[in-house]
Amino acid sequence: MAAEAAAAGRLWLSACRAGGHWRRLCSAGLLRGFLQPASAVGDAARRRQLAHFTFQPDPEHQDYGQTQKMNLFQAVTSALDNSLAKDPTAVIFGEDVAFGGVFRCTVGLRDKYGKDRVFNTPLCEQGIVGFGIGIAVTGATAIAEIQFADYIFPAFDQIVNEAAKYRYRSGDLFNCGSLTIRSPWGCVGHGALYHSQSPEAFFAHCPGIKVVVPRSPFQAKGLLLSCIEDKNPCIFFEPKILYRAAVEQVPVEPYNIPLSQAEIIQEGSDVTLVAWGTQVHVIREVASMAQEKLGVSCEVIDLRTILPWDVDTVCKEECFLNLEAPISRVCGYDTPFPHIFEPFYIPDKWKCYDALRKMINY
Amino acid sequence: MRKMLAAVSRVLSGAAQKPASRVLVASRNFANDATFEIKKCDLHRLEEGPPVTTVLTREDGLKYYKMMQTVRRMELKADQLYKQKIIRGFCHLCDGQEACCVGLEAGINPTDHLITAYRAHGFTYTRGLPVREILAELTGRRGGCAKGKGGSMHMYARNFYGGNGIVGAQVPLGAGIALACKYNGKDEVCLTLYGDGAANQGQIFEAYNMAALWKLPCIFICENNRYGMGTSVERAAASTDYYKRGDFIPGLRVDGMDVLCVREATKFAAAHCRSGKGPILMELQTYRYHGHSMSDPGVSYRTREEIQEVRSKSDPIMLLKDRMVNSNLASVEELKEIDVEVRKEIEDAAQFATADPEPPLEELGYHIYSNDPPFEVRGANQWIKFKSVS
């Protein structure tokens, strides 16, 4: 850390808005494949489709006991299982959670813990969150699921005006800290406008709640357990494209990863890359591309908690005085999340690499 | 060899003779119209309901048959294209619910308005869009009705406001359209549709209150196909009498598998609204054969026997066909010809939808706002710029 601070200066690159898309393979360059006229069935089927990221698992953690190979949704199930076992007041509810959930995050929990602890709600997000706040206020642990982050907006009022302000407005007499809202998040390749959104920015300016986005199964379980145990209402966004694509060795026993702590995944001295969720894997690749092609050493940071975020890790003291180039943001366009144009909308590794290159040459 | 040639020539000339045979069929003595009995509707806060008998003319019958068959074949073609990965994303099919879209259209005027949720392909067709534009929109091509930018859930046409992805969000919109109808004073009504799952959304009740308070000409229609995605109505709603959920709004429960029943009920409801009595609620009891969307097999929350039973006893197309044939409004051959015509139309549309080019990349930024000078869309980096043009 000291060595970095002493370095001549820092270049910043922050990549927001994680996503995934199925990019059609083409001979060279990203655009050419798409600008070809759409042709008959055979051609379309022949074009292979790749995600815009490669999941990079972390090395297995030894300090938490026995581990098991799990993907993201299994890690979430494991965390929920641990919570319900430890805390007799914990309940899980949401649309379709009883049979296991549309992404299989709650499989087996109803059978194990009973139908009064894992139950379905009708189709009403505002009702789900409001109801969850009520449970939490009495002291029980409420774990609500919003089926897609895109549907969280009817509940926005409840989250921002009720949940976030409860402790403050009652002078700490009451609080809904034992509420956790989980929601599948981010683009998935074919989600279009209403199954791909990343709404963490809407909540990022609301004091009173915490917003967390994991990048991998190991991170997800630890962060989710921390969110559930945290004495503040938390929103936990789970990158849906990683549910199956991300597989890692995850400890079976419960463990916590602290909130509001960013993680420096890779040390570097020239450029800082910050991202969260799926995008972390994109910028990891960008970092290795930069090292290989430009000889640039990148520091890769996973922000993990969006609110309250870890200012200290991300910008060291006086960093703004030492920046050698303006901070660059690489994210989706200022349009609604498109249907057919998704591959062009996503901040993939080429856009990030390009931004980095321009920054180096500033 | 000779016999074979003769057989071949007979077949070929048979094909050429088709027009002749059609003339033959047409000159058969068909009835001009027939009277049918339809199921009585359950009523809520209404003294009397729609009539229990209705007259169907031959012309109307053929028209409804063709429309329903087109919707059915279009949905099945969409299923096929989806499995071939030509259609991506989300695709919610409405086969089984054809009587709803065709019956509703039959009960209103083209100048009336309609808004629905995401199971919208059938309504897009009945509201006047050609099949090729619908399929092209599904495949995301520039020939699509929303220029390829909307996809399955966002199709629009004249007096048809979509196509809405967020469950229940379209109902307050429908109430607003009804307000505009009342304000404009042109005697138009707005049909606002939602499903049995959406019936539990809070904003629906907000819309009920406004519509009743201000006596808006809004027909709220709950398309109850018994399952909200994978949740059956008993597990989602405290009261499954959706036609009564409007409380202070009168309601009727209609057999949604019978196109004539739907038509009569719609006419009744439209007359109620046009006479200034305020909103009315219709529950259409219907069924969908496919799962909720293409990623749902549709058999994990209901049995195949149930689907089969509905298909064999209450299929809307079969019901209409049987009625027409049995009362001599049409012949089986004639209806088969319509089937062939429809199939061809759908094939051509699918061909178009597959071959049409995708919208140009520049359109990624178009139509965000309405603005005079095009502005640059803020984005990923400073090298790929998109303009928003409206």
mmCIF file of C-alpha atoms in Angstrom, chain A residues 22 24 31 34-41 44-45 47 49 96 102 120 122-126 147-148 150-151 154 190-195 328-336 338-341 344-345 347 351-352 354-355 358, chain B residues 84-86 88-90 137-141 148-154 165-167 197-198 200-203 206 228-231 235-236 354-361 363-365 368 377-384 386:
data_model
loop_
_atom_site.group_PDB
_atom_site.id
_atom_site.type_symbol
_atom_site.label_atom_id
_atom_site.label_comp_id
_atom_site.label_asym_id
_atom_site.label_seq_id
_atom_site.Cartn_x
_atom_site.Cartn_y
_atom_site.Cartn_z
ATOM 1 C CA TRP A 22 -23.944 -13.752 -25.804
ATOM 2 C CA ARG A 24 -21.668 -13.912 -31.751
ATOM 3 C CA LEU A 31 -18.706 -5.196 -35.130
ATOM 4 C CA PHE A 34 -23.242 -8.004 -36.507
ATOM 5 C CA LEU A 35 -23.263 -5.726 -39.481
ATOM 6 C CA GLN A 36 -23.597 -8.677 -41.811
ATOM 7 C CA PRO A 37 -27.167 -9.002 -43.009
ATOM 8 C CA ALA A 38 -29.122 -11.503 -41.035
ATOM 9 C CA SER A 39 -29.316 -14.638 -43.050
ATOM 10 C CA ALA A 40 -31.184 -17.883 -43.053
ATOM 11 C CA VAL A 41 -31.662 -20.295 -40.223
ATOM 12 C CA ALA A 44 -27.725 -18.151 -37.368
ATOM 13 C CA ALA A 45 -27.475 -21.547 -35.776
ATOM 14 C CA ARG A 47 -22.718 -18.708 -35.342
ATOM 15 C CA GLN A 49 -22.358 -17.489 -29.039
ATOM 16 C CA ASP A 96 -42.393 -18.658 -6.207
ATOM 17 C CA VAL A 102 -37.204 -19.398 -10.487
ATOM 18 C CA ASN A 120 -44.896 -17.688 -1.377
ATOM 19 C CA PRO A 122 -48.806 -13.062 -4.250
ATOM 20 C CA LEU A 123 -47.572 -10.913 -7.090
ATOM 21 C CA CYS A 124 -47.064 -7.587 -5.300
ATOM 22 C CA GLU A 125 -43.580 -6.191 -4.798
ATOM 23 C CA GLN A 126 -44.705 -3.209 -2.810
ATOM 24 C CA GLN A 147 -37.995 -11.980 -8.485
ATOM 25 C CA PHE A 148 -36.027 -9.689 -10.795
ATOM 26 C CA ASP A 150 -36.319 -4.834 -12.652
ATOM 27 C CA TYR A 151 -39.445 -5.301 -10.547
ATOM 28 C CA PRO A 154 -43.010 -0.639 -6.951
ATOM 29 C CA HIS A 190 -31.462 -12.088 -23.725
ATOM 30 C CA GLY A 191 -33.243 -10.258 -20.979
ATOM 31 C CA ALA A 192 -34.127 -7.072 -22.892
ATOM 32 C CA LEU A 193 -35.680 -4.154 -21.059
ATOM 33 C CA TYR A 194 -37.192 -5.802 -18.036
ATOM 34 C CA HIS A 195 -35.039 -8.746 -17.093
ATOM 35 C CA SER A 328 -13.099 7.218 -16.888
ATOM 36 C CA ARG A 329 -16.457 5.492 -16.495
ATOM 37 C CA VAL A 330 -17.291 2.602 -18.763
ATOM 38 C CA CYS A 331 -20.867 1.548 -18.560
ATOM 39 C CA GLY A 332 -23.999 0.952 -20.572
ATOM 40 C CA TYR A 333 -25.399 3.704 -22.727
ATOM 41 C CA ASP A 334 -27.912 6.198 -21.495
ATOM 42 C CA THR A 335 -30.707 4.291 -23.155
ATOM 43 C CA PRO A 336 -33.127 1.755 -21.748
ATOM 44 C CA PRO A 338 -32.044 -2.733 -25.386
ATOM 45 C CA HIS A 339 -33.488 -5.917 -26.814
ATOM 46 C CA ILE A 340 -31.705 -6.634 -30.061
ATOM 47 C CA PHE A 341 -28.824 -4.239 -29.434
ATOM 48 C CA PHE A 344 -23.452 -3.289 -28.311
ATOM 49 C CA TYR A 345 -24.809 -1.895 -25.126
ATOM 50 C CA PRO A 347 -19.431 -2.458 -21.470
ATOM 51 C CA LYS A 351 -14.631 -0.959 -24.537
ATOM 52 C CA CYS A 352 -12.867 -1.092 -21.191
ATOM 53 C CA ASP A 354 -10.016 1.026 -25.218
ATOM 54 C CA ALA A 355 -10.789 3.401 -22.398
ATOM 55 C CA LYS A 358 -6.797 6.222 -24.159
ATOM 56 C CA GLN B 84 -34.656 -22.718 -33.497
ATOM 57 C CA LYS B 85 -33.165 -19.742 -31.616
ATOM 58 C CA ILE B 86 -34.316 -17.317 -34.275
ATOM 59 C CA ARG B 88 -34.531 -14.920 -28.493
ATOM 60 C CA GLY B 89 -35.432 -13.395 -25.202
ATOM 61 C CA PHE B 90 -38.887 -13.762 -23.801
ATOM 62 C CA GLU B 137 -40.780 -7.879 -34.200
ATOM 63 C CA LEU B 138 -40.300 -11.155 -32.381
ATOM 64 C CA THR B 139 -37.156 -11.835 -34.342
ATOM 65 C CA GLY B 140 -35.985 -8.276 -33.756
ATOM 66 C CA ARG B 141 -35.854 -7.092 -37.367
ATOM 67 C CA GLY B 148 -37.202 -4.463 -33.760
ATOM 68 C CA LYS B 149 -36.566 -2.505 -30.579
ATOM 69 C CA GLY B 150 -39.394 -3.843 -28.465
ATOM 70 C CA GLY B 151 -39.574 -7.573 -28.947
ATOM 71 C CA SER B 152 -42.348 -9.865 -27.826
ATOM 72 C CA MET B 153 -43.692 -7.773 -25.012
ATOM 73 C CA HIS B 154 -43.736 -4.378 -26.665
ATOM 74 C CA GLY B 165 -43.692 -6.028 -19.418
ATOM 75 C CA ILE B 166 -44.254 -4.973 -15.837
ATOM 76 C CA VAL B 167 -47.152 -6.863 -14.331
ATOM 77 C CA GLY B 197 -51.547 -12.931 -11.199
ATOM 78 C CA ALA B 198 -51.679 -9.189 -11.745
ATOM 79 C CA ASN B 200 -53.206 -8.927 -6.728
ATOM 80 C CA GLN B 201 -51.140 -5.866 -7.572
ATOM 81 C CA GLY B 202 -51.900 -2.735 -5.593
ATOM 82 C CA GLN B 203 -52.045 -0.368 -8.531
ATOM 83 C CA GLU B 206 -55.918 2.322 -7.340
ATOM 84 C CA GLY B 228 -49.997 -16.756 -12.658
ATOM 85 C CA MET B 229 -46.776 -18.104 -14.126
ATOM 86 C CA GLY B 230 -46.540 -21.239 -11.999
ATOM 87 C CA THR B 231 -48.873 -20.319 -9.172
ATOM 88 C CA ARG B 235 -52.511 -20.274 -3.968
ATOM 89 C CA ALA B 236 -52.261 -16.618 -4.925
ATOM 90 C CA THR B 354 -36.198 -14.625 -40.709
ATOM 91 C CA ALA B 355 -34.793 -12.903 -43.760
ATOM 92 C CA ASP B 356 -35.394 -9.271 -42.874
ATOM 93 C CA PRO B 357 -32.247 -7.431 -41.747
ATOM 94 C CA GLU B 358 -31.760 -6.306 -38.190
ATOM 95 C CA PRO B 359 -32.183 -2.630 -37.434
ATOM 96 C CA PRO B 360 -29.057 -0.552 -38.078
ATOM 97 C CA LEU B 361 -26.736 0.007 -35.153
ATOM 98 C CA GLU B 363 -30.819 3.169 -33.922
ATOM 99 C CA LEU B 364 -29.490 2.035 -30.559
ATOM 100 C CA GLY B 365 -29.705 5.614 -29.391
ATOM 101 C CA ILE B 368 -34.999 8.249 -25.989
ATOM 102 C CA VAL B 377 -26.022 9.673 -26.095
ATOM 103 C CA ARG B 378 -23.689 9.518 -23.134
ATOM 104 C CA GLY B 379 -22.111 6.169 -23.087
ATOM 105 C CA ALA B 380 -19.417 3.730 -22.648
ATOM 106 C CA ASN B 381 -16.541 5.713 -23.971
ATOM 107 C CA GLN B 382 -15.842 8.601 -26.218
ATOM 108 C CA TRP B 383 -15.285 6.713 -29.430
ATOM 109 C CA ILE B 384 -18.567 5.036 -30.206
ATOM 110 C CA PHE B 386 -24.806 7.259 -30.842
#
